[in-house]
Every structure is written in structure tokens, then in C-alpha cells.
């Protein structure tokens, strides 16, 4: 019984270590995603690429976030996979931290956060410092 418990514990630790090796990449695509079918096309085709663990798409931010195993694939291979289905993908930089007193640098995730917490620029259509166009 003790051996079985030790073996189970070792397996849990091993699985945890393997999962920690995954990498997340964010891509913007051209032409842009305009509907749910565009999202479904990307998700259904890229999920078969080796090493892909998770795919998340966002119509509002126009980004595709892919979690993958770097031992099995790379950003370059994923970009090639986008080409196979008619999209041009470029690596998109996502702000890890966005503060209200920082001007938006054009990053849509940053802009969205600013719109929700600092102002209602998006709703009013205002164009001022710290507001995204």
C-alpha cells in the first residue's frame, strides 16, 4: 500500500512538471476575425498541430492565444499553420501590466482595461490621451 501511494504521488509530481513546460503565444491575424465562424475555423484547424494544448480566440481584441509544448512545436510552425488556413499571423505583444496613469500604446488588451477602469472612451468615442482610437 505504501508503494502504491508513493508511486501515485510521484506520478502527480511528474505530470505537474510536464505541464509547467508549456509556453503561451499570442497572435494577431490578417484578415481579422469577423464572426464566430472565423474563430471556429482557427480553433478546429490549429488544434491538430503537434504540441498545441489550448487555443483561445477573442473577436473583440482580435487575438488568438495558443498554449503549446515547445518540445513539439514553435511559434514559427504555428505561423505556418495559420497560413495553411488562409491567415497571416504575427506575434502580438500583450501587456502584462497596465496602469491607469499610463498611456495606451495601442495594445488592445491594455486599452480594454483602461476603458473599463479609467474612462468610457470606447462608449463616447472620445479621442484623448490615454484613450485608444
Short mmCIF file of N, CA, C and O in Angstrom, two decimals:
data_model
loop_
_atom_site.label_atom_id
_atom_site.label_comp_id
_atom_site.label_asym_id
_atom_site.label_seq_id
_atom_site.Cartn_x
_atom_site.Cartn_y
_atom_site.Cartn_z
N UNK A 1 0.82 -1.18 0.00
CA UNK A 1 0.00 0.00 0.00
C UNK A 1 0.87 1.26 0.00
O UNK A 1 0.56 2.21 -0.69
N UNK A 2 1.95 1.22 0.77
CA UNK A 2 2.84 2.37 0.85
C UNK A 2 3.51 2.62 -0.51
O UNK A 2 3.67 3.76 -0.94
N UNK A 3 3.88 1.54 -1.20
CA UNK A 3 4.49 1.67 -2.52
C UNK A 3 3.51 2.27 -3.51
O UNK A 3 3.89 3.10 -4.35
N UNK A 4 2.26 1.85 -3.43
CA UNK A 4 1.24 2.37 -4.33
C UNK A 4 1.04 3.88 -4.11
O UNK A 4 0.94 4.65 -5.07
N UNK A 5 0.98 4.29 -2.86
CA UNK A 5 0.84 5.70 -2.54
C UNK A 5 2.03 6.51 -3.05
O UNK A 5 1.87 7.58 -3.63
N UNK A 6 3.23 5.98 -2.85
CA UNK A 6 4.44 6.66 -3.31
C UNK A 6 4.46 6.78 -4.83
O UNK A 6 4.82 7.82 -5.38
N UNK A 7 4.05 5.71 -5.51
CA UNK A 7 4.01 5.73 -6.97
C UNK A 7 2.99 6.77 -7.47
O UNK A 7 3.28 7.53 -8.40
N UNK A 8 1.82 6.82 -6.86
CA UNK A 8 0.79 7.78 -7.25
C UNK A 8 1.29 9.21 -7.02
O UNK A 8 1.09 10.09 -7.87
N UNK A 9 1.94 9.45 -5.90
CA UNK A 9 2.48 10.77 -5.60
C UNK A 9 3.53 11.17 -6.63
O UNK A 9 3.55 12.31 -7.11
N UNK A 10 4.40 10.26 -6.99
CA UNK A 10 5.45 10.53 -7.98
C UNK A 10 4.84 10.85 -9.34
O UNK A 10 5.33 11.74 -10.05
N UNK A 11 3.77 10.17 -9.70
CA UNK A 11 3.11 10.44 -10.98
C UNK A 11 2.49 11.83 -10.99
O UNK A 11 2.57 12.54 -12.00
N UNK A 12 1.87 12.25 -9.90
CA UNK A 12 1.28 13.57 -9.81
C UNK A 12 2.36 14.65 -9.95
O UNK A 12 2.19 15.63 -10.66
N UNK A 13 3.47 14.45 -9.30
CA UNK A 13 4.59 15.40 -9.40
C UNK A 13 5.12 15.45 -10.83
O UNK A 13 5.39 16.53 -11.36
N UNK A 14 5.27 14.31 -11.46
CA UNK A 14 5.78 14.25 -12.83
C UNK A 14 4.85 14.96 -13.80
O UNK A 14 5.29 15.71 -14.68
N UNK A 15 3.56 14.76 -13.65
CA UNK A 15 2.58 15.42 -14.52
C UNK A 15 2.63 16.93 -14.31
O UNK A 15 2.58 17.69 -15.26
N UNK A 16 2.77 17.34 -13.08
CA UNK A 16 2.87 18.78 -12.79
C UNK A 16 4.10 19.40 -13.41
O UNK A 16 4.05 20.51 -13.93
N UNK A 17 5.19 18.69 -13.41
CA UNK A 17 6.43 19.20 -14.01
C UNK A 17 6.30 19.29 -15.52
O UNK A 17 6.80 20.23 -16.14
N UNK A 18 5.66 18.32 -16.13
CA UNK A 18 5.48 18.34 -17.58
C UNK A 18 4.58 19.50 -18.00
O UNK A 18 4.82 20.14 -19.01
N UNK A 19 3.54 19.75 -17.26
CA UNK A 19 2.61 20.83 -17.59
C UNK A 19 3.28 22.19 -17.47
O UNK A 19 2.92 23.13 -18.16
N UNK A 20 4.24 22.34 -16.62
CA UNK A 20 4.91 23.62 -16.41
C UNK A 20 5.78 24.03 -17.59
O UNK A 20 6.15 25.18 -17.72
N UNK A 21 6.08 23.11 -18.48
CA UNK A 21 6.93 23.40 -19.62
C UNK A 21 6.19 24.04 -20.78
O UNK A 21 6.81 24.37 -21.78
N UNK A 22 4.88 24.19 -20.69
CA UNK A 22 4.11 24.77 -21.78
C UNK A 22 4.39 26.25 -21.93
O UNK A 22 4.71 26.94 -20.96
N UNK A 23 4.27 26.74 -23.16
CA UNK A 23 4.51 28.14 -23.49
C UNK A 23 3.22 28.72 -24.07
O UNK A 23 2.49 28.02 -24.77
N UNK A 24 2.97 29.98 -23.80
CA UNK A 24 1.79 30.66 -24.36
C UNK A 24 2.26 31.73 -25.33
O UNK A 24 3.14 32.52 -25.01
N UNK A 25 1.66 31.72 -26.52
CA UNK A 25 1.96 32.72 -27.54
C UNK A 25 0.67 33.41 -27.95
O UNK A 25 -0.38 32.78 -28.02
N UNK A 26 0.76 34.70 -28.22
CA UNK A 26 -0.40 35.47 -28.64
C UNK A 26 -0.15 35.98 -30.05
O UNK A 26 0.91 36.53 -30.35
N UNK A 27 -1.13 35.77 -30.93
CA UNK A 27 -1.01 36.15 -32.33
C UNK A 27 -2.15 37.07 -32.73
O UNK A 27 -3.28 36.91 -32.27
N UNK A 28 -1.85 38.02 -33.61
CA UNK A 28 -2.90 38.77 -34.29
C UNK A 28 -2.94 38.22 -35.70
O UNK A 28 -1.91 37.80 -36.25
N UNK A 29 -4.14 38.16 -36.28
CA UNK A 29 -4.29 37.52 -37.59
C UNK A 29 -4.84 38.50 -38.62
O UNK A 29 -5.60 39.40 -38.30
N UNK A 30 -4.44 38.28 -39.87
CA UNK A 30 -4.93 39.04 -41.00
C UNK A 30 -5.39 38.04 -42.05
O UNK A 30 -4.64 37.13 -42.36
N UNK A 31 -6.56 38.13 -42.59
CA UNK A 31 -7.59 39.11 -42.29
C UNK A 31 -8.14 38.90 -40.89
O UNK A 31 -8.06 37.81 -40.33
N UNK A 32 -8.72 39.93 -40.33
CA UNK A 32 -9.23 39.87 -38.96
C UNK A 32 -10.40 38.90 -38.84
O UNK A 32 -11.08 38.59 -39.82
N UNK A 33 -10.61 38.43 -37.63
CA UNK A 33 -11.75 37.56 -37.36
C UNK A 33 -12.99 38.43 -37.26
O UNK A 33 -13.02 39.38 -36.48
N UNK A 34 -14.01 38.12 -38.04
CA UNK A 34 -15.20 38.97 -38.04
C UNK A 34 -16.43 38.28 -37.45
O UNK A 34 -17.44 38.93 -37.23
N UNK A 35 -16.34 36.97 -37.20
CA UNK A 35 -17.51 36.27 -36.69
C UNK A 35 -17.10 34.99 -35.96
O UNK A 35 -15.92 34.63 -35.94
N UNK A 36 -18.08 34.32 -35.41
CA UNK A 36 -17.85 33.07 -34.68
C UNK A 36 -17.28 32.00 -35.61
O UNK A 36 -16.46 31.19 -35.18
N UNK A 37 -17.67 32.01 -36.87
CA UNK A 37 -17.15 31.01 -37.81
C UNK A 37 -15.65 31.16 -38.03
O UNK A 37 -14.94 30.17 -38.20
N UNK A 38 -15.17 32.39 -38.02
CA UNK A 38 -13.72 32.62 -38.15
C UNK A 38 -12.99 32.02 -36.95
O UNK A 38 -11.97 31.35 -37.12
N UNK A 39 -13.53 32.25 -35.76
CA UNK A 39 -12.93 31.68 -34.56
C UNK A 39 -12.94 30.16 -34.63
O UNK A 39 -11.94 29.51 -34.32
N UNK A 40 -14.07 29.60 -35.04
CA UNK A 40 -14.20 28.14 -35.12
C UNK A 40 -13.23 27.54 -36.14
O UNK A 40 -12.66 26.47 -35.91
N UNK A 41 -13.03 28.24 -37.26
CA UNK A 41 -12.10 27.75 -38.29
C UNK A 41 -10.69 27.67 -37.73
O UNK A 41 -9.98 26.68 -37.92
N UNK A 42 -10.28 28.70 -37.02
CA UNK A 42 -8.93 28.72 -36.44
C UNK A 42 -8.79 27.63 -35.39
O UNK A 42 -7.85 26.84 -35.41
N UNK A 43 -9.75 27.56 -34.47
CA UNK A 43 -9.68 26.57 -33.40
C UNK A 43 -9.70 25.14 -33.93
O UNK A 43 -8.91 24.30 -33.49
N UNK A 44 -10.60 24.88 -34.87
CA UNK A 44 -10.74 23.49 -35.34
C UNK A 44 -9.55 23.03 -36.17
O UNK A 44 -9.24 21.84 -36.20
N UNK A 45 -8.86 23.93 -36.84
CA UNK A 45 -7.71 23.53 -37.65
C UNK A 45 -6.41 23.49 -36.87
O UNK A 45 -5.59 22.59 -37.06
N UNK A 46 -6.20 24.46 -35.99
CA UNK A 46 -4.92 24.52 -35.27
C UNK A 46 -4.84 23.52 -34.12
O UNK A 46 -3.74 23.20 -33.67
N UNK A 47 -5.97 23.01 -33.65
CA UNK A 47 -5.91 22.05 -32.54
C UNK A 47 -5.22 20.76 -32.93
O UNK A 47 -4.80 19.99 -32.08
N UNK A 48 -5.10 20.49 -34.24
CA UNK A 48 -4.45 19.27 -34.69
C UNK A 48 -2.95 19.42 -34.88
O UNK A 48 -2.26 18.46 -35.21
N UNK A 49 -2.43 20.62 -34.70
CA UNK A 49 -0.99 20.82 -34.78
C UNK A 49 -0.32 20.15 -33.59
O UNK A 49 -0.83 20.23 -32.47
N UNK A 50 0.79 19.50 -33.83
CA UNK A 50 1.51 18.82 -32.75
C UNK A 50 1.89 19.80 -31.66
O UNK A 50 2.37 20.89 -31.94
N UNK A 51 1.66 19.41 -30.42
CA UNK A 51 2.08 20.20 -29.28
C UNK A 51 1.09 21.23 -28.80
O UNK A 51 1.26 21.80 -27.73
N UNK A 52 0.03 21.51 -29.57
CA UNK A 52 -0.95 22.51 -29.17
C UNK A 52 -1.79 21.96 -28.02
O UNK A 52 -2.37 20.89 -28.12
N UNK A 53 -1.82 22.70 -26.91
CA UNK A 53 -2.55 22.27 -25.72
C UNK A 53 -3.88 23.00 -25.58
O UNK A 53 -4.86 22.43 -25.14
N UNK A 54 -3.91 24.31 -25.90
CA UNK A 54 -5.12 25.10 -25.73
C UNK A 54 -5.12 26.26 -26.71
O UNK A 54 -4.07 26.83 -27.00
N UNK A 55 -6.30 26.59 -27.23
CA UNK A 55 -6.46 27.72 -28.15
C UNK A 55 -7.61 28.57 -27.65
O UNK A 55 -8.71 28.06 -27.41
N UNK A 56 -7.36 29.86 -27.51
CA UNK A 56 -8.40 30.81 -27.12
C UNK A 56 -8.40 31.93 -28.14
O UNK A 56 -7.35 32.47 -28.48
N UNK A 57 -9.59 32.29 -28.61
CA UNK A 57 -9.70 33.39 -29.57
C UNK A 57 -10.53 34.51 -28.95
O UNK A 57 -11.37 34.26 -28.09
N UNK A 58 -10.28 35.73 -29.39
CA UNK A 58 -11.04 36.88 -28.91
C UNK A 58 -11.39 37.78 -30.09
O UNK A 58 -10.49 38.39 -30.69
N UNK A 59 -12.67 37.82 -30.43
CA UNK A 59 -13.11 38.69 -31.51
C UNK A 59 -12.91 40.16 -31.15
O UNK A 59 -12.48 40.94 -32.00
N UNK A 60 -13.20 40.52 -29.92
CA UNK A 60 -13.10 41.93 -29.54
C UNK A 60 -11.66 42.44 -29.56
O UNK A 60 -11.41 43.57 -29.96
N UNK A 61 -10.70 41.61 -29.15
CA UNK A 61 -9.29 42.02 -29.15
C UNK A 61 -8.56 41.62 -30.43
O UNK A 61 -7.43 42.03 -30.64
N UNK A 62 -9.20 40.77 -31.24
CA UNK A 62 -8.61 40.29 -32.49
C UNK A 62 -7.28 39.57 -32.25
O UNK A 62 -6.28 39.81 -32.94
N UNK A 63 -7.25 38.70 -31.23
CA UNK A 63 -6.06 37.92 -30.94
C UNK A 63 -6.40 36.46 -30.77
O UNK A 63 -7.52 36.10 -30.40
N UNK A 64 -5.41 35.62 -31.04
CA UNK A 64 -5.51 34.18 -30.82
C UNK A 64 -4.40 33.82 -29.84
O UNK A 64 -3.23 34.12 -30.09
N UNK A 65 -4.76 33.20 -28.73
CA UNK A 65 -3.80 32.80 -27.72
C UNK A 65 -3.66 31.28 -27.76
O UNK A 65 -4.66 30.57 -27.66
N UNK A 66 -2.44 30.81 -27.95
CA UNK A 66 -2.18 29.38 -28.06
C UNK A 66 -1.18 28.96 -27.00
O UNK A 66 -0.11 29.54 -26.88
N UNK A 67 -1.55 27.93 -26.25
CA UNK A 67 -0.63 27.31 -25.29
C UNK A 67 -0.12 26.04 -25.94
O UNK A 67 -0.91 25.23 -26.42
N UNK A 68 1.22 25.88 -25.97
CA UNK A 68 1.79 24.74 -26.67
C UNK A 68 3.03 24.21 -25.96
O UNK A 68 3.60 24.87 -25.09
N UNK A 69 3.41 23.01 -26.35
CA UNK A 69 4.60 22.35 -25.82
C UNK A 69 5.77 22.72 -26.73
O UNK A 69 5.79 22.33 -27.90
N UNK A 70 6.76 23.47 -26.24
CA UNK A 70 7.86 23.91 -27.09
C UNK A 70 8.76 22.77 -27.58
O UNK A 70 9.52 22.95 -28.53
N UNK A 71 8.64 21.60 -26.98
CA UNK A 71 9.41 20.45 -27.45
C UNK A 71 8.82 19.87 -28.73
O UNK A 71 9.49 19.17 -29.47
N UNK A 72 7.55 20.18 -29.00
CA UNK A 72 6.87 19.61 -30.16
C UNK A 72 6.59 20.61 -31.27
O UNK A 72 6.41 20.23 -32.41
N UNK A 73 6.52 21.90 -30.95
CA UNK A 73 6.25 22.91 -31.97
C UNK A 73 6.88 24.23 -31.55
O UNK A 73 7.48 24.34 -30.49
N UNK A 74 6.75 25.24 -32.41
CA UNK A 74 7.31 26.56 -32.13
C UNK A 74 6.38 27.62 -32.70
O UNK A 74 5.44 27.31 -33.44
N UNK A 75 6.66 28.89 -32.38
CA UNK A 75 5.85 29.98 -32.93
C UNK A 75 5.93 29.99 -34.45
O UNK A 75 4.94 30.23 -35.12
N UNK A 76 7.10 29.71 -34.98
CA UNK A 76 7.28 29.69 -36.44
C UNK A 76 6.38 28.63 -37.08
O UNK A 76 5.73 28.89 -38.10
N UNK A 77 6.33 27.44 -36.49
CA UNK A 77 5.48 26.37 -37.02
C UNK A 77 4.00 26.74 -36.90
O UNK A 77 3.21 26.41 -37.79
N UNK A 78 3.64 27.41 -35.82
CA UNK A 78 2.25 27.83 -35.66
C UNK A 78 1.87 28.88 -36.69
O UNK A 78 0.76 28.86 -37.25
N UNK A 79 2.78 29.80 -36.99
CA UNK A 79 2.53 30.81 -38.01
C UNK A 79 2.33 30.14 -39.36
O UNK A 79 1.46 30.53 -40.14
N UNK A 80 3.12 29.11 -39.65
CA UNK A 80 2.94 28.34 -40.90
C UNK A 80 1.58 27.65 -40.92
O UNK A 80 0.94 27.56 -41.97
N UNK A 81 1.12 27.17 -39.76
CA UNK A 81 -0.19 26.52 -39.68
C UNK A 81 -1.31 27.51 -39.98
O UNK A 81 -2.31 27.15 -40.62
N UNK A 82 -1.15 28.76 -39.54
CA UNK A 82 -2.14 29.79 -39.86
C UNK A 82 -2.21 29.99 -41.38
O UNK A 82 -3.29 30.17 -41.93
N UNK A 83 -1.05 29.98 -42.03
CA UNK A 83 -1.01 30.18 -43.49
C UNK A 83 -1.79 29.10 -44.22
O UNK A 83 -2.44 29.37 -45.23
N UNK A 84 -1.74 27.88 -43.72
CA UNK A 84 -2.47 26.76 -44.34
C UNK A 84 -3.97 27.00 -44.40
O UNK A 84 -4.64 26.48 -45.27
N UNK A 85 -4.49 27.77 -43.44
CA UNK A 85 -5.94 28.00 -43.41
C UNK A 85 -6.32 29.41 -43.88
O UNK A 85 -7.44 29.86 -43.67
N UNK A 86 -5.37 30.11 -44.49
CA UNK A 86 -5.68 31.39 -45.11
C UNK A 86 -5.49 32.63 -44.26
O UNK A 86 -6.01 33.69 -44.59
N UNK A 87 -4.75 32.52 -43.17
CA UNK A 87 -4.50 33.67 -42.30
C UNK A 87 -3.01 33.96 -42.23
O UNK A 87 -2.19 33.06 -42.28
N UNK A 88 -2.69 35.24 -42.10
CA UNK A 88 -1.32 35.66 -41.83
C UNK A 88 -1.27 36.01 -40.35
O UNK A 88 -2.01 36.89 -39.90
N UNK A 89 -0.44 35.31 -39.60
CA UNK A 89 -0.35 35.53 -38.16
C UNK A 89 0.95 36.23 -37.82
O UNK A 89 2.00 35.94 -38.39
N UNK A 90 0.86 37.17 -36.90
CA UNK A 90 2.06 37.83 -36.37
C UNK A 90 2.00 37.78 -34.86
O UNK A 90 0.91 37.84 -34.26
N UNK A 91 3.14 37.67 -34.26
CA UNK A 91 3.21 37.60 -32.81
C UNK A 91 2.76 38.94 -32.24
O UNK A 91 3.21 39.99 -32.67
N UNK A 92 1.84 38.89 -31.29
CA UNK A 92 1.30 40.11 -30.68
C UNK A 92 1.82 40.22 -29.26
O UNK A 92 1.82 39.25 -28.51
N UNK A 93 2.26 41.40 -28.90
CA UNK A 93 2.75 41.63 -27.54
C UNK A 93 1.57 41.99 -26.66
O UNK A 93 0.81 42.89 -26.96
N UNK A 94 1.43 41.29 -25.55
CA UNK A 94 0.34 41.56 -24.62
C UNK A 94 0.91 42.22 -23.39
O UNK A 94 1.90 41.76 -22.83
N UNK A 95 0.28 43.29 -22.97
CA UNK A 95 0.74 44.00 -21.77
C UNK A 95 0.48 43.13 -20.55
O UNK A 95 -0.61 42.63 -20.36
N UNK A 96 1.51 42.93 -19.75
CA UNK A 96 1.32 42.15 -18.53
C UNK A 96 0.80 43.03 -17.42
O UNK A 96 0.19 42.56 -16.49
N UNK A 97 1.05 44.32 -17.53
CA UNK A 97 0.55 45.24 -16.52
C UNK A 97 0.18 46.53 -17.21
O UNK A 97 0.92 47.07 -18.01
N UNK A 98 -0.99 47.03 -16.90
CA UNK A 98 -1.45 48.28 -17.49
C UNK A 98 -2.02 49.13 -16.37
O UNK A 98 -2.95 48.72 -15.70
N UNK A 99 -1.46 50.28 -16.18
CA UNK A 99 -1.92 51.14 -15.11
C UNK A 99 -2.75 52.28 -15.68
O UNK A 99 -2.59 52.65 -16.84
N UNK A 100 -3.60 52.84 -14.88
CA UNK A 100 -4.49 53.90 -15.35
C UNK A 100 -3.75 55.18 -15.75
O UNK A 100 -4.22 55.92 -16.58
N UNK A 101 -2.60 55.44 -15.15
CA UNK A 101 -1.89 56.66 -15.47
C UNK A 101 -0.89 56.46 -16.61
O UNK A 101 -0.14 57.34 -16.93
N UNK A 102 -0.91 55.32 -17.25
CA UNK A 102 -0.01 55.03 -18.37
C UNK A 102 -0.81 55.17 -19.66
O UNK A 102 -1.92 54.68 -19.76
N UNK A 103 -0.23 55.86 -20.63
CA UNK A 103 -0.92 55.98 -21.91
C UNK A 103 -0.98 54.63 -22.59
O UNK A 103 -0.06 53.83 -22.48
N UNK A 104 -2.02 54.41 -23.32
CA UNK A 104 -2.18 53.16 -24.05
C UNK A 104 -1.23 53.19 -25.24
O UNK A 104 -1.18 54.16 -25.99
N UNK A 105 -0.48 52.10 -25.43
CA UNK A 105 0.49 52.04 -26.52
C UNK A 105 -0.09 51.35 -27.75
O UNK A 105 0.64 50.89 -28.61
N UNK A 106 -1.40 51.26 -27.85
CA UNK A 106 -2.02 50.60 -28.99
C UNK A 106 -2.35 49.16 -28.72
O UNK A 106 -2.96 48.49 -29.53
N UNK A 107 -1.97 48.64 -27.58
CA UNK A 107 -2.27 47.27 -27.22
C UNK A 107 -3.73 47.18 -26.83
O UNK A 107 -4.18 47.84 -25.92
N UNK A 108 -4.50 46.35 -27.54
CA UNK A 108 -5.93 46.29 -27.31
C UNK A 108 -6.31 45.78 -25.93
O UNK A 108 -7.28 46.24 -25.35
N UNK A 109 -5.55 44.85 -25.38
CA UNK A 109 -5.85 44.35 -24.04
C UNK A 109 -5.66 45.48 -23.02
O UNK A 109 -6.46 45.65 -22.11
N UNK A 110 -4.60 46.26 -23.21
CA UNK A 110 -4.33 47.40 -22.33
C UNK A 110 -5.45 48.43 -22.48
O UNK A 110 -5.98 48.93 -21.50
N UNK A 111 -5.83 48.71 -23.70
CA UNK A 111 -6.89 49.68 -23.96
C UNK A 111 -8.19 49.25 -23.31
O UNK A 111 -8.88 50.05 -22.69
N UNK A 112 -8.53 47.99 -23.46
CA UNK A 112 -9.77 47.48 -22.91
C UNK A 112 -9.79 47.67 -21.40
O UNK A 112 -10.79 48.09 -20.82
N UNK A 113 -8.66 47.40 -20.74
CA UNK A 113 -8.59 47.56 -19.30
C UNK A 113 -8.75 49.03 -18.94
O UNK A 113 -9.46 49.38 -18.01
N UNK A 114 -8.11 49.91 -19.68
CA UNK A 114 -8.22 51.34 -19.39
C UNK A 114 -9.65 51.82 -19.58
O UNK A 114 -10.16 52.60 -18.80
N UNK A 115 -10.31 51.35 -20.61
CA UNK A 115 -11.68 51.77 -20.88
C UNK A 115 -12.61 51.33 -19.75
O UNK A 115 -13.54 52.04 -19.41
N UNK A 116 -12.36 50.17 -19.21
CA UNK A 116 -13.22 49.67 -18.15
C UNK A 116 -12.96 50.33 -16.81
O UNK A 116 -13.85 50.40 -15.99
N UNK A 117 -11.74 50.82 -16.57
CA UNK A 117 -11.42 51.33 -15.24
C UNK A 117 -11.20 52.84 -15.21
O UNK A 117 -11.45 53.47 -14.21
N UNK A 118 -10.73 53.43 -16.28
CA UNK A 118 -10.36 54.84 -16.24
C UNK A 118 -11.43 55.74 -16.85
O UNK A 118 -11.79 56.76 -16.32
N UNK A 119 -11.92 55.35 -18.00
CA UNK A 119 -12.85 56.22 -18.69
C UNK A 119 -13.81 55.39 -19.53
O UNK A 119 -13.67 54.18 -19.65
N UNK A 120 -14.74 56.06 -20.11
CA UNK A 120 -15.65 55.37 -21.01
C UNK A 120 -15.43 55.86 -22.43
O UNK A 120 -16.36 56.13 -23.16
N UNK A 121 -14.17 56.00 -22.81
CA UNK A 121 -13.80 56.50 -24.14
C UNK A 121 -14.45 55.67 -25.23
O UNK A 121 -14.90 56.20 -26.24
N UNK A 122 -14.46 54.37 -25.02
CA UNK A 122 -14.98 53.46 -26.04
C UNK A 122 -16.45 53.76 -26.31
O UNK A 122 -16.89 53.77 -27.44
N UNK A 123 -17.21 54.03 -25.26
CA UNK A 123 -18.63 54.28 -25.42
C UNK A 123 -18.90 55.67 -26.00
O UNK A 123 -19.79 55.85 -26.80
N UNK A 124 -18.13 56.67 -25.58
CA UNK A 124 -18.37 58.04 -26.02
C UNK A 124 -17.64 58.38 -27.31
O UNK A 124 -17.95 59.38 -27.94
N UNK A 125 -16.65 57.56 -27.69
CA UNK A 125 -15.89 57.81 -28.90
C UNK A 125 -14.88 58.92 -28.75
O UNK A 125 -14.39 59.45 -29.75
N UNK A 126 -14.58 59.33 -27.54
CA UNK A 126 -13.61 60.40 -27.31
C UNK A 126 -12.22 59.96 -27.76
O UNK A 126 -11.87 58.81 -27.70
N UNK A 127 -11.43 60.92 -28.20
CA UNK A 127 -10.04 60.66 -28.56
C UNK A 127 -9.19 61.62 -27.77
O UNK A 127 -9.12 62.81 -28.07
N UNK A 128 -8.59 61.12 -26.71
CA UNK A 128 -7.75 61.97 -25.85
C UNK A 128 -6.60 61.12 -25.32
O UNK A 128 -6.56 59.91 -25.55
N UNK A 129 -5.66 61.72 -24.63
CA UNK A 129 -4.52 60.99 -24.08
C UNK A 129 -5.02 59.87 -23.18
O UNK A 129 -5.90 60.06 -22.36
N UNK A 130 -4.45 58.70 -23.36
CA UNK A 130 -4.82 57.54 -22.54
C UNK A 130 -6.03 56.81 -23.09
O UNK A 130 -6.46 55.82 -22.54
N UNK A 131 -6.59 57.30 -24.15
CA UNK A 131 -7.76 56.69 -24.77
C UNK A 131 -7.33 56.05 -26.09
O UNK A 131 -6.53 56.63 -26.82
N UNK A 132 -7.87 54.91 -26.37
CA UNK A 132 -7.48 54.23 -27.61
C UNK A 132 -8.41 54.62 -28.74
O UNK A 132 -9.60 54.80 -28.55
N UNK A 133 -7.85 54.70 -29.93
CA UNK A 133 -8.63 55.03 -31.11
C UNK A 133 -9.34 53.82 -31.64
O UNK A 133 -8.95 52.74 -31.48
#
